[in-house]
Amino acid sequence: MIQSAETRVPRHPIRVVADRTGLSLDVLRVWERRYAVVAPERAEDGQRLYSDADVARLRLLRRATDAGRSIGRVARLDDEALAELVREDEAARGVAPPAASREAHGHLDRAMAAVREMDPAKLEAGLRRAVVALSAAEFVDGVAAPLLAGIGQGWREGKLGVAHEHAASAVLRRVLGFMTEAAAVPGSAPGMVVATPAGQVHEFGALLAAASATAEGWRVTYLGADLPAAEIASAVRQRGAARLALSLVYPADDPRLPEELRSLRAALPPGTEVVVGGAAAERHRALLEEIGAACVPSLADFRALLHQSPPRAGS
């Protein structure tokens, strides 16, 4: 891949790179620190600046990890080899991704119909068929997450009642549990604890994260919602988990959350990586940076982090 001198000029700040590559700021920083995927230069004010070539390489790395490749392996490839690998992966998939997206949309439509009919048995049977028919990412991104969003919107618009939401939530909780239990994860797999901290009562973001991590080969211990810092840290230590995933959704501005997260960080074993997602995570970015936690704005970004080689717990 021949590049002109212009493509090597450092001119893009990290937020522009994040927008152009689809990678979160935290994923970019971790990939640079741990795998040296690119080497941005520093402006006089200390700001990272990336070249067009850096952006092109990061896009290739994103496509490679989206296909299921480990960032630890593909980071060592030069641009030519990386581009060839991406072409091979995408050629092998052919037209399957668009077809799979249409299939996921069909499962979603049938699931929403079952919710409106308040038919839990029909909803559960349909969701279980979707788990079998789709990949984990397709089910989470194309069925489970939009189903939750659709139920929430229907409730806000007065088209669905509290009973609809409760019945559907109970079914989806069982199906996500089934999805997690059905994954054959060896005991030697890297460990992850998933929870929401004290005061955070919305658990579905955490459930989706747990299902995604299990599908990616992690040995997940799911703790549920609204746990004190000491209990979460104790579980991480007892399970020997390399990572802790937290979901922040509701309430978005809990005044107790900063102290809870600081206490949790102090109680965790040294070397434990903390990953935080959910609808309320972005507004707490400064706090997350303070405690050294990665903020992942989407499940796709979460999966990108899962492709990395985990740290040694307690290191």
PDB file of C-alpha atoms in Angstrom:
ATOM      1  CA  MET A   1       0.000   0.000   0.000  1.00  0.00           C
ATOM      2  CA  ILE A   2       1.893   3.051  -1.289  1.00  0.00           C
ATOM      3  CA  GLN A   3       1.117   6.231   0.616  1.00  0.00           C
ATOM      4  CA  SER A   4       1.974   9.781  -0.306  1.00  0.00           C
ATOM      5  CA  ALA A   5       3.724  12.120   2.087  1.00  0.00           C
ATOM      6  CA  GLU A   6       0.433  13.973   2.577  1.00  0.00           C
ATOM      7  CA  THR A   7      -1.229  10.906   4.087  1.00  0.00           C
ATOM      8  CA  ARG A   8       1.395  10.903   6.841  1.00  0.00           C
ATOM      9  CA  VAL A   9       0.801  14.493   7.965  1.00  0.00           C
ATOM     10  CA  PRO A  10      -0.550  14.476  11.560  1.00  0.00           C
ATOM     11  CA  ARG A  11      -3.627  16.697  11.498  1.00  0.00           C
ATOM     12  CA  HIS A  12      -6.628  14.923  13.051  1.00  0.00           C
ATOM     13  CA  PRO A  13      -7.444  15.194  16.804  1.00  0.00           C
ATOM     14  CA  ILE A  14      -8.608  12.056  18.558  1.00  0.00           C
ATOM     15  CA  ARG A  15     -12.289  12.989  18.585  1.00  0.00           C
ATOM     16  CA  VAL A  16     -12.266  13.370  14.795  1.00  0.00           C
ATOM     17  CA  VAL A  17     -10.554   9.976  14.522  1.00  0.00           C
ATOM     18  CA  ALA A  18     -13.166   8.407  16.781  1.00  0.00           C
ATOM     19  CA  ASP A  19     -15.926   9.823  14.578  1.00  0.00           C
ATOM     20  CA  ARG A  20     -14.292   8.673  11.330  1.00  0.00           C
ATOM     21  CA  THR A  21     -13.413   5.166  12.498  1.00  0.00           C
ATOM     22  CA  GLY A  22     -16.404   4.333  14.690  1.00  0.00           C
ATOM     23  CA  LEU A  23     -14.070   3.510  17.587  1.00  0.00           C
ATOM     24  CA  SER A  24     -14.667   5.054  20.996  1.00  0.00           C
ATOM     25  CA  LEU A  25     -12.050   7.289  22.599  1.00  0.00           C
ATOM     26  CA  ASP A  26     -11.331   4.644  25.224  1.00  0.00           C
ATOM     27  CA  VAL A  27     -10.901   1.862  22.653  1.00  0.00           C
ATOM     28  CA  LEU A  28      -8.478   4.064  20.711  1.00  0.00           C
ATOM     29  CA  ARG A  29      -6.433   4.811  23.817  1.00  0.00           C
ATOM     30  CA  VAL A  30      -6.306   1.174  24.931  1.00  0.00           C
ATOM     31  CA  TRP A  31      -5.343  -0.060  21.458  1.00  0.00           C
ATOM     32  CA  GLU A  32      -2.529   2.485  21.300  1.00  0.00           C
ATOM     33  CA  ARG A  33      -1.253   1.869  24.817  1.00  0.00           C
ATOM     34  CA  ARG A  34      -1.375  -1.915  24.778  1.00  0.00           C
ATOM     35  CA  TYR A  35      -0.849  -2.797  21.111  1.00  0.00           C
ATOM     36  CA  ALA A  36       0.809   0.301  19.568  1.00  0.00           C
ATOM     37  CA  VAL A  37      -1.558   0.041  16.589  1.00  0.00           C
ATOM     38  CA  VAL A  38      -0.645   3.582  15.512  1.00  0.00           C
ATOM     39  CA  ALA A  39       1.796   6.194  16.804  1.00  0.00           C
ATOM     40  CA  PRO A  40       0.135   9.637  16.779  1.00  0.00           C
ATOM     41  CA  GLU A  41       2.304  12.680  17.167  1.00  0.00           C
ATOM     42  CA  ARG A  42       1.827  15.352  19.795  1.00  0.00           C
ATOM     43  CA  ALA A  43       1.003  18.974  19.091  1.00  0.00           C
ATOM     44  CA  GLU A  44       2.639  21.735  21.115  1.00  0.00           C
ATOM     45  CA  ASP A  45      -0.323  21.705  23.508  1.00  0.00           C
ATOM     46  CA  GLY A  46       0.070  17.934  24.032  1.00  0.00           C
ATOM     47  CA  GLN A  47      -2.935  16.960  21.916  1.00  0.00           C
ATOM     48  CA  ARG A  48      -2.668  13.705  19.934  1.00  0.00           C
ATOM     49  CA  LEU A  49      -2.698  14.245  16.169  1.00  0.00           C
ATOM     50  CA  TYR A  50      -3.325  11.432  13.679  1.00  0.00           C
ATOM     51  CA  SER A  51      -2.568  11.195   9.976  1.00  0.00           C
ATOM     52  CA  ASP A  52      -4.843  10.013   7.178  1.00  0.00           C
ATOM     53  CA  ALA A  53      -2.797   6.800   7.123  1.00  0.00           C
ATOM     54  CA  ASP A  54      -3.466   6.300  10.837  1.00  0.00           C
ATOM     55  CA  VAL A  55      -7.200   6.713  10.253  1.00  0.00           C
ATOM     56  CA  ALA A  56      -7.146   4.233   7.350  1.00  0.00           C
ATOM     57  CA  ARG A  57      -5.293   1.660   9.455  1.00  0.00           C
ATOM     58  CA  LEU A  58      -7.679   2.072  12.386  1.00  0.00           C
ATOM     59  CA  ARG A  59     -10.634   1.547  10.057  1.00  0.00           C
ATOM     60  CA  LEU A  60      -9.083  -1.713   8.862  1.00  0.00           C
ATOM     61  CA  LEU A  61      -8.485  -2.817  12.447  1.00  0.00           C
ATOM     62  CA  ARG A  62     -12.097  -2.052  13.315  1.00  0.00           C
ATOM     63  CA  ARG A  63     -13.317  -4.150  10.365  1.00  0.00           C
ATOM     64  CA  ALA A  64     -10.992  -7.010  11.323  1.00  0.00           C
ATOM     65  CA  THR A  65     -12.177  -7.085  14.942  1.00  0.00           C
ATOM     66  CA  ASP A  66     -15.814  -6.767  13.864  1.00  0.00           C
ATOM     67  CA  ALA A  67     -15.249  -9.987  11.902  1.00  0.00           C
ATOM     68  CA  GLY A  68     -14.144 -11.697  15.124  1.00  0.00           C
ATOM     69  CA  ARG A  69     -10.371 -11.260  14.908  1.00  0.00           C
ATOM     70  CA  SER A  70      -8.390 -10.618  18.093  1.00  0.00           C
ATOM     71  CA  ILE A  71      -6.848  -7.156  18.182  1.00  0.00           C
ATOM     72  CA  GLY A  72      -3.758  -8.694  19.801  1.00  0.00           C
ATOM     73  CA  ARG A  73      -3.147 -10.731  16.648  1.00  0.00           C
ATOM     74  CA  VAL A  74      -4.079  -8.304  13.878  1.00  0.00           C
ATOM     75  CA  ALA A  75      -2.228  -5.367  15.469  1.00  0.00           C
ATOM     76  CA  ARG A  76       1.059  -6.987  14.444  1.00  0.00           C
ATOM     77  CA  LEU A  77       0.170  -7.021  10.732  1.00  0.00           C
ATOM     78  CA  ASP A  78       1.404  -4.351   8.359  1.00  0.00           C
ATOM     79  CA  ASP A  79      -1.166  -2.393   6.354  1.00  0.00           C
ATOM     80  CA  GLU A  80      -0.919  -4.610   3.270  1.00  0.00           C
ATOM     81  CA  ALA A  81      -1.415  -7.841   5.191  1.00  0.00           C
ATOM     82  CA  LEU A  82      -4.192  -6.311   7.274  1.00  0.00           C
ATOM     83  CA  ALA A  83      -6.083  -5.083   4.200  1.00  0.00           C
ATOM     84  CA  GLU A  84      -5.777  -8.504   2.567  1.00  0.00           C
ATOM     85  CA  LEU A  85      -7.087 -10.224   5.690  1.00  0.00           C
ATOM     86  CA  VAL A  86     -10.076  -7.866   5.852  1.00  0.00           C
ATOM     87  CA  ARG A  87     -10.833  -8.504   2.160  1.00  0.00           C
ATOM     88  CA  GLU A  88     -10.715 -12.265   2.755  1.00  0.00           C
ATOM     89  CA  ASP A  89     -13.020 -12.053   5.772  1.00  0.00           C
ATOM     90  CA  GLU A  90     -15.544  -9.855   3.990  1.00  0.00           C
ATOM     91  CA  ALA A  91     -15.459 -11.988   0.841  1.00  0.00           C
ATOM     92  CA  ALA A  92     -16.060 -15.111   2.931  1.00  0.00           C
ATOM     93  CA  ARG A  93     -19.119 -13.511   4.501  1.00  0.00           C
ATOM     94  CA  GLY A  94     -20.424 -12.501   1.073  1.00  0.00           C
ATOM     95  CA  VAL A  95     -23.964 -11.146   1.253  1.00  0.00           C
ATOM     96  CA  ALA A  96     -24.694 -12.864   4.552  1.00  0.00           C
ATOM     97  CA  PRO A  97     -24.639  -9.739   6.743  1.00  0.00           C
ATOM     98  CA  PRO A  98     -27.447  -7.894   4.867  1.00  0.00           C
ATOM     99  CA  ALA A  99     -29.527 -11.099   4.778  1.00  0.00           C
ATOM    100  CA  ALA A 100     -28.905 -11.670   8.458  1.00  0.00           C
ATOM    101  CA  SER A 101     -29.992  -8.079   9.171  1.00  0.00           C
ATOM    102  CA  ARG A 102     -33.266  -8.692   7.335  1.00  0.00           C
ATOM    103  CA  GLU A 103     -33.731 -11.906   9.307  1.00  0.00           C
ATOM    104  CA  ALA A 104     -33.117 -10.088  12.596  1.00  0.00           C
ATOM    105  CA  HIS A 105     -35.664  -7.442  11.572  1.00  0.00           C
ATOM    106  CA  GLY A 106     -38.249 -10.163  11.011  1.00  0.00           C
ATOM    107  CA  HIS A 107     -37.621 -11.647  14.454  1.00  0.00           C
ATOM    108  CA  LEU A 108     -37.923  -8.168  15.962  1.00  0.00           C
ATOM    109  CA  ASP A 109     -41.253  -7.475  14.246  1.00  0.00           C
ATOM    110  CA  ARG A 110     -42.702 -10.768  15.507  1.00  0.00           C
ATOM    111  CA  ALA A 111     -41.402 -10.112  19.008  1.00  0.00           C
ATOM    112  CA  MET A 112     -42.998  -6.649  19.129  1.00  0.00           C
ATOM    113  CA  ALA A 113     -46.288  -8.141  17.922  1.00  0.00           C
ATOM    114  CA  ALA A 114     -46.172 -10.681  20.771  1.00  0.00           C
ATOM    115  CA  VAL A 115     -45.487  -7.870  23.255  1.00  0.00           C
ATOM    116  CA  ARG A 116     -48.492  -5.887  22.019  1.00  0.00           C
ATOM    117  CA  GLU A 117     -50.655  -9.027  22.255  1.00  0.00           C
ATOM    118  CA  MET A 118     -49.291  -9.633  25.766  1.00  0.00           C
ATOM    119  CA  ASP A 119     -48.495 -13.218  24.835  1.00  0.00           C
ATOM    120  CA  PRO A 120     -45.412 -14.168  26.897  1.00  0.00           C
ATOM    121  CA  ALA A 121     -45.298 -17.749  25.607  1.00  0.00           C
ATOM    122  CA  LYS A 122     -45.299 -16.588  21.987  1.00  0.00           C
ATOM    123  CA  LEU A 123     -42.680 -13.952  22.749  1.00  0.00           C
ATOM    124  CA  GLU A 124     -40.362 -16.411  24.505  1.00  0.00           C
ATOM    125  CA  ALA A 125     -40.661 -19.037  21.764  1.00  0.00           C
ATOM    126  CA  GLY A 126     -39.885 -16.425  19.116  1.00  0.00           C
ATOM    127  CA  LEU A 127     -36.896 -14.994  20.965  1.00  0.00           C
ATOM    128  CA  ARG A 128     -35.446 -18.455  21.566  1.00  0.00           C
ATOM    129  CA  ARG A 129     -35.741 -19.177  17.835  1.00  0.00           C
ATOM    130  CA  ALA A 130     -33.913 -15.910  17.152  1.00  0.00           C
ATOM    131  CA  VAL A 131     -31.089 -16.876  19.551  1.00  0.00           C
ATOM    132  CA  VAL A 132     -30.584 -20.105  17.605  1.00  0.00           C
ATOM    133  CA  ALA A 133     -30.921 -18.550  14.136  1.00  0.00           C
ATOM    134  CA  LEU A 134     -28.725 -15.471  14.620  1.00  0.00           C
ATOM    135  CA  SER A 135     -25.232 -14.789  15.860  1.00  0.00           C
ATOM    136  CA  ALA A 136     -24.966 -13.382  19.365  1.00  0.00           C
ATOM    137  CA  ALA A 137     -24.148  -9.902  18.048  1.00  0.00           C
ATOM    138  CA  GLU A 138     -27.072  -9.985  15.607  1.00  0.00           C
ATOM    139  CA  PHE A 139     -29.478 -11.073  18.329  1.00  0.00           C
ATOM    140  CA  VAL A 140     -28.287  -8.465  20.841  1.00  0.00           C
ATOM    141  CA  ASP A 141     -28.008  -5.563  18.361  1.00  0.00           C
ATOM    142  CA  GLY A 142     -30.821  -6.492  15.988  1.00  0.00           C
ATOM    143  CA  VAL A 143     -33.461  -7.982  18.301  1.00  0.00           C
ATOM    144  CA  ALA A 144     -32.937  -7.639  22.066  1.00  0.00           C
ATOM    145  CA  ALA A 145     -31.721  -4.025  22.273  1.00  0.00           C
ATOM    146  CA  PRO A 146     -34.249  -2.568  19.780  1.00  0.00           C
ATOM    147  CA  LEU A 147     -37.019  -4.611  21.430  1.00  0.00           C
ATOM    148  CA  LEU A 148     -36.239  -2.967  24.764  1.00  0.00           C
ATOM    149  CA  ALA A 149     -36.147   0.449  23.090  1.00  0.00           C
ATOM    150  CA  GLY A 150     -39.468  -0.224  21.347  1.00  0.00           C
ATOM    151  CA  ILE A 151     -41.127  -1.305  24.576  1.00  0.00           C
ATOM    152  CA  GLY A 152     -39.873   1.831  26.317  1.00  0.00           C
ATOM    153  CA  GLN A 153     -41.125   4.060  23.516  1.00  0.00           C
ATOM    154  CA  GLY A 154     -44.509   2.306  23.497  1.00  0.00           C
ATOM    155  CA  TRP A 155     -44.834   2.841  27.242  1.00  0.00           C
ATOM    156  CA  ARG A 156     -43.935   6.549  26.981  1.00  0.00           C
ATOM    157  CA  GLU A 157     -46.462   7.038  24.163  1.00  0.00           C
ATOM    158  CA  GLY A 158     -49.198   5.270  26.096  1.00  0.00           C
ATOM    159  CA  LYS A 159     -49.455   2.428  23.570  1.00  0.00           C
ATOM    160  CA  LEU A 160     -48.180  -0.186  26.030  1.00  0.00           C
ATOM    161  CA  GLY A 161     -49.003  -0.517  29.704  1.00  0.00           C
ATOM    162  CA  VAL A 162     -46.873  -1.393  32.703  1.00  0.00           C
ATOM    163  CA  ALA A 163     -48.154  -4.962  32.470  1.00  0.00           C
ATOM    164  CA  HIS A 164     -46.853  -5.242  28.900  1.00  0.00           C
ATOM    165  CA  GLU A 165     -43.423  -4.015  30.013  1.00  0.00           C
ATOM    166  CA  HIS A 166     -43.247  -6.338  33.021  1.00  0.00           C
ATOM    167  CA  ALA A 167     -44.339  -9.421  31.076  1.00  0.00           C
ATOM    168  CA  ALA A 168     -41.875  -8.745  28.254  1.00  0.00           C
ATOM    169  CA  SER A 169     -39.045  -7.960  30.673  1.00  0.00           C
ATOM    170  CA  ALA A 170     -39.521 -11.258  32.499  1.00  0.00           C
ATOM    171  CA  VAL A 171     -39.350 -13.143  29.188  1.00  0.00           C
ATOM    172  CA  LEU A 172     -36.306 -11.285  27.916  1.00  0.00           C
ATOM    173  CA  ARG A 173     -34.520 -11.848  31.233  1.00  0.00           C
ATOM    174  CA  ARG A 174     -35.088 -15.612  30.861  1.00  0.00           C
ATOM    175  CA  VAL A 175     -34.004 -15.656  27.220  1.00  0.00           C
ATOM    176  CA  LEU A 176     -30.796 -13.743  27.893  1.00  0.00           C
ATOM    177  CA  GLY A 177     -30.114 -16.138  30.752  1.00  0.00           C
ATOM    178  CA  PHE A 178     -30.703 -19.057  28.390  1.00  0.00           C
ATOM    179  CA  MET A 179     -28.361 -17.487  25.853  1.00  0.00           C
ATOM    180  CA  THR A 180     -25.639 -17.116  28.482  1.00  0.00           C
ATOM    181  CA  GLU A 181     -26.093 -20.641  29.860  1.00  0.00           C
ATOM    182  CA  ALA A 182     -26.096 -22.204  26.371  1.00  0.00           C
ATOM    183  CA  ALA A 183     -22.611 -20.893  25.564  1.00  0.00           C
ATOM    184  CA  ALA A 184     -19.938 -23.516  26.175  1.00  0.00           C
ATOM    185  CA  VAL A 185     -17.237 -21.460  27.921  1.00  0.00           C
ATOM    186  CA  PRO A 186     -14.290 -23.405  29.361  1.00  0.00           C
ATOM    187  CA  GLY A 187     -13.234 -22.869  32.947  1.00  0.00           C
ATOM    188  CA  SER A 188      -9.877 -21.600  31.712  1.00  0.00           C
ATOM    189  CA  ALA A 189     -11.509 -18.665  29.892  1.00  0.00           C
ATOM    190  CA  PRO A 190     -10.760 -15.137  31.142  1.00  0.00           C
ATOM    191  CA  GLY A 191     -13.148 -13.996  33.847  1.00  0.00           C
ATOM    192  CA  MET A 192     -15.457 -10.995  33.904  1.00  0.00           C
ATOM    193  CA  VAL A 193     -17.916  -9.757  36.510  1.00  0.00           C
ATOM    194  CA  VAL A 194     -20.952  -7.809  35.254  1.00  0.00           C
ATOM    195  CA  ALA A 195     -23.191  -5.694  37.491  1.00  0.00           C
ATOM    196  CA  THR A 196     -24.689  -2.276  38.101  1.00  0.00           C
ATOM    197  CA  PRO A 197     -23.451  -0.264  41.103  1.00  0.00           C
ATOM    198  CA  ALA A 198     -25.549   0.710  44.106  1.00  0.00           C
ATOM    199  CA  GLY A 199     -28.438   2.974  43.134  1.00  0.00           C
ATOM    200  CA  GLN A 200     -28.492   1.814  39.498  1.00  0.00           C
ATOM    201  CA  VAL A 201     -31.726  -0.157  39.219  1.00  0.00           C
ATOM    202  CA  HIS A 202     -31.958  -0.744  35.454  1.00  0.00           C
ATOM    203  CA  GLU A 203     -30.341  -4.106  34.704  1.00  0.00           C
ATOM    204  CA  PHE A 204     -30.961  -4.814  31.018  1.00  0.00           C
ATOM    205  CA  GLY A 205     -27.832  -3.044  29.814  1.00  0.00           C
ATOM    206  CA  ALA A 206     -25.842  -5.288  32.142  1.00  0.00           C
ATOM    207  CA  LEU A 207     -27.717  -8.375  30.933  1.00  0.00           C
ATOM    208  CA  LEU A 208     -26.956  -7.529  27.293  1.00  0.00           C
ATOM    209  CA  ALA A 209     -23.296  -6.986  28.185  1.00  0.00           C
ATOM    210  CA  ALA A 210     -23.155 -10.319  30.027  1.00  0.00           C
ATOM    211  CA  ALA A 211     -24.679 -12.169  27.070  1.00  0.00           C
ATOM    212  CA  SER A 212     -22.295 -10.465  24.632  1.00  0.00           C
ATOM    213  CA  ALA A 213     -19.242 -11.257  26.749  1.00  0.00           C
ATOM    214  CA  THR A 214     -20.237 -14.897  27.168  1.00  0.00           C
ATOM    215  CA  ALA A 215     -20.714 -15.248  23.419  1.00  0.00           C
ATOM    216  CA  GLU A 216     -17.211 -13.846  22.924  1.00  0.00           C
ATOM    217  CA  GLY A 217     -15.733 -16.576  25.140  1.00  0.00           C
ATOM    218  CA  TRP A 218     -15.519 -14.837  28.525  1.00  0.00           C
ATOM    219  CA  ARG A 219     -16.348 -16.638  31.755  1.00  0.00           C
ATOM    220  CA  VAL A 220     -18.995 -14.244  33.049  1.00  0.00           C
ATOM    221  CA  THR A 221     -20.279 -13.890  36.594  1.00  0.00           C
ATOM    222  CA  TYR A 222     -23.481 -11.848  36.427  1.00  0.00           C
ATOM    223  CA  LEU A 223     -24.420 -10.163  39.711  1.00  0.00           C
ATOM    224  CA  GLY A 224     -27.505  -8.185  38.692  1.00  0.00           C
ATOM    225  CA  ALA A 225     -28.467  -4.637  39.635  1.00  0.00           C
ATOM    226  CA  ASP A 226     -27.957  -2.248  42.548  1.00  0.00           C
ATOM    227  CA  LEU A 227     -24.945  -3.785  44.322  1.00  0.00           C
ATOM    228  CA  PRO A 228     -22.713  -2.013  46.880  1.00  0.00           C
ATOM    229  CA  ALA A 229     -19.077  -1.434  45.937  1.00  0.00           C
ATOM    230  CA  ALA A 230     -17.761  -3.842  48.562  1.00  0.00           C
ATOM    231  CA  GLU A 231     -19.912  -6.707  47.240  1.00  0.00           C
ATOM    232  CA  ILE A 232     -18.859  -6.151  43.641  1.00  0.00           C
ATOM    233  CA  ALA A 233     -15.175  -5.945  44.571  1.00  0.00           C
ATOM    234  CA  SER A 234     -15.480  -9.112  46.663  1.00  0.00           C
ATOM    235  CA  ALA A 235     -16.984 -10.986  43.699  1.00  0.00           C
ATOM    236  CA  VAL A 236     -14.210  -9.792  41.381  1.00  0.00           C
ATOM    237  CA  ARG A 237     -11.599 -10.994  43.852  1.00  0.00           C
ATOM    238  CA  GLN A 238     -13.274 -14.335  44.556  1.00  0.00           C
ATOM    239  CA  ARG A 239     -13.809 -15.106  40.867  1.00  0.00           C
ATOM    240  CA  GLY A 240     -10.327 -13.943  39.854  1.00  0.00           C
ATOM    241  CA  ALA A 241     -11.882 -11.744  37.181  1.00  0.00           C
ATOM    242  CA  ALA A 242      -9.637  -9.761  34.865  1.00  0.00           C
ATOM    243  CA  ARG A 243     -12.359  -7.249  34.020  1.00  0.00           C
ATOM    244  CA  LEU A 244     -15.392  -5.656  35.617  1.00  0.00           C
ATOM    245  CA  ALA A 245     -18.217  -4.400  33.389  1.00  0.00           C
ATOM    246  CA  LEU A 246     -20.694  -1.902  34.837  1.00  0.00           C
ATOM    247  CA  SER A 247     -23.881  -0.500  33.333  1.00  0.00           C
ATOM    248  CA  LEU A 248     -25.123   3.010  34.143  1.00  0.00           C
ATOM    249  CA  VAL A 249     -28.634   3.763  32.920  1.00  0.00           C
ATOM    250  CA  TYR A 250     -31.068   4.944  35.605  1.00  0.00           C
ATOM    251  CA  PRO A 251     -31.029   7.167  37.526  1.00  0.00           C
ATOM    252  CA  ALA A 252     -28.691   9.120  35.273  1.00  0.00           C
ATOM    253  CA  ASP A 253     -27.699  11.765  37.854  1.00  0.00           C
ATOM    254  CA  ASP A 254     -27.571   9.857  41.118  1.00  0.00           C
ATOM    255  CA  PRO A 255     -25.534  12.088  43.470  1.00  0.00           C
ATOM    256  CA  ARG A 256     -24.258   8.991  45.299  1.00  0.00           C
ATOM    257  CA  LEU A 257     -22.665   7.490  42.193  1.00  0.00           C
ATOM    258  CA  PRO A 258     -19.284   9.331  42.234  1.00  0.00           C
ATOM    259  CA  GLU A 259     -18.448   8.208  45.758  1.00  0.00           C
ATOM    260  CA  GLU A 260     -19.701   4.687  45.024  1.00  0.00           C
ATOM    261  CA  LEU A 261     -17.469   4.347  41.957  1.00  0.00           C
ATOM    262  CA  ARG A 262     -14.443   5.800  43.749  1.00  0.00           C
ATOM    263  CA  SER A 263     -14.973   3.341  46.608  1.00  0.00           C
ATOM    264  CA  LEU A 264     -15.303   0.489  44.137  1.00  0.00           C
ATOM    265  CA  ARG A 265     -12.086   1.407  42.336  1.00  0.00           C
ATOM    266  CA  ALA A 266     -10.211   1.527  45.651  1.00  0.00           C
ATOM    267  CA  ALA A 267     -11.586  -1.875  46.725  1.00  0.00           C
ATOM    268  CA  LEU A 268     -10.812  -3.730  43.487  1.00  0.00           C
ATOM    269  CA  PRO A 269      -7.706  -5.929  43.168  1.00  0.00           C
ATOM    270  CA  PRO A 270      -4.766  -4.128  41.495  1.00  0.00           C
ATOM    271  CA  GLY A 271      -4.805  -4.475  37.727  1.00  0.00           C
ATOM    272  CA  THR A 272      -8.557  -5.030  37.382  1.00  0.00           C
ATOM    273  CA  GLU A 273      -9.810  -3.284  34.253  1.00  0.00           C
ATOM    274  CA  VAL A 274     -13.157  -1.520  34.581  1.00  0.00           C
ATOM    275  CA  VAL A 275     -15.416  -1.028  31.553  1.00  0.00           C
ATOM    276  CA  VAL A 276     -18.533   1.144  31.869  1.00  0.00           C
ATOM    277  CA  GLY A 277     -21.395   1.452  29.401  1.00  0.00           C
ATOM    278  CA  GLY A 278     -25.067   2.338  29.320  1.00  0.00           C
ATOM    279  CA  ALA A 279     -27.144   5.370  28.450  1.00  0.00           C
ATOM    280  CA  ALA A 280     -25.826   7.397  31.414  1.00  0.00           C
ATOM    281  CA  ALA A 281     -22.158   6.465  31.063  1.00  0.00           C
ATOM    282  CA  GLU A 282     -21.130   9.321  28.774  1.00  0.00           C
ATOM    283  CA  ARG A 283     -22.287  12.045  31.161  1.00  0.00           C
ATOM    284  CA  HIS A 284     -19.976  10.579  33.811  1.00  0.00           C
ATOM    285  CA  ARG A 285     -16.943  10.436  31.492  1.00  0.00           C
ATOM    286  CA  ALA A 286     -14.817  12.772  33.635  1.00  0.00           C
ATOM    287  CA  LEU A 287     -15.439  10.603  36.696  1.00  0.00           C
ATOM    288  CA  LEU A 288     -14.679   7.428  34.729  1.00  0.00           C
ATOM    289  CA  GLU A 289     -11.401   8.899  33.491  1.00  0.00           C
ATOM    290  CA  GLU A 290     -10.562   9.840  37.081  1.00  0.00           C
ATOM    291  CA  ILE A 291     -10.904   6.225  38.254  1.00  0.00           C
ATOM    292  CA  GLY A 292      -9.204   4.790  35.167  1.00  0.00           C
ATOM    293  CA  ALA A 293     -12.332   3.172  33.711  1.00  0.00           C
ATOM    294  CA  ALA A 294     -13.002   2.790  29.985  1.00  0.00           C
ATOM    295  CA  CYS A 295     -16.277   4.348  28.781  1.00  0.00           C
ATOM    296  CA  VAL A 296     -17.894   2.362  25.962  1.00  0.00           C
ATOM    297  CA  PRO A 297     -20.846   4.175  24.349  1.00  0.00           C
ATOM    298  CA  SER A 298     -22.243   1.116  22.546  1.00  0.00           C
ATOM    299  CA  LEU A 299     -22.313  -2.664  22.635  1.00  0.00           C
ATOM    300  CA  ALA A 300     -20.204  -2.659  19.456  1.00  0.00           C
ATOM    301  CA  ASP A 301     -17.486  -0.744  21.325  1.00  0.00           C
ATOM    302  CA  PHE A 302     -17.837  -3.167  24.228  1.00  0.00           C
ATOM    303  CA  ARG A 303     -17.279  -6.103  21.885  1.00  0.00           C
ATOM    304  CA  ALA A 304     -14.248  -4.358  20.395  1.00  0.00           C
ATOM    305  CA  LEU A 305     -12.709  -4.266  23.874  1.00  0.00           C
ATOM    306  CA  LEU A 306     -13.609  -7.924  24.408  1.00  0.00           C
ATOM    307  CA  HIS A 307     -11.444  -8.877  21.422  1.00  0.00           C
ATOM    308  CA  GLN A 308      -8.362  -7.680  23.260  1.00  0.00           C
ATOM    309  CA  SER A 309      -6.201 -10.065  25.237  1.00  0.00           C
ATOM    310  CA  PRO A 310      -7.313  -9.663  28.867  1.00  0.00           C
ATOM    311  CA  PRO A 311      -4.885  -8.531  31.555  1.00  0.00           C
ATOM    312  CA  ARG A 312      -3.791 -10.860  34.301  1.00  0.00           C
ATOM    313  CA  ALA A 313      -6.043 -10.407  37.299  1.00  0.00           C
ATOM    314  CA  GLY A 314      -4.182  -8.894  40.215  1.00  0.00           C
ATOM    315  CA  SER A 315      -1.234  -7.799  38.061  1.00  0.00           C
TER     316      SER A 315
END
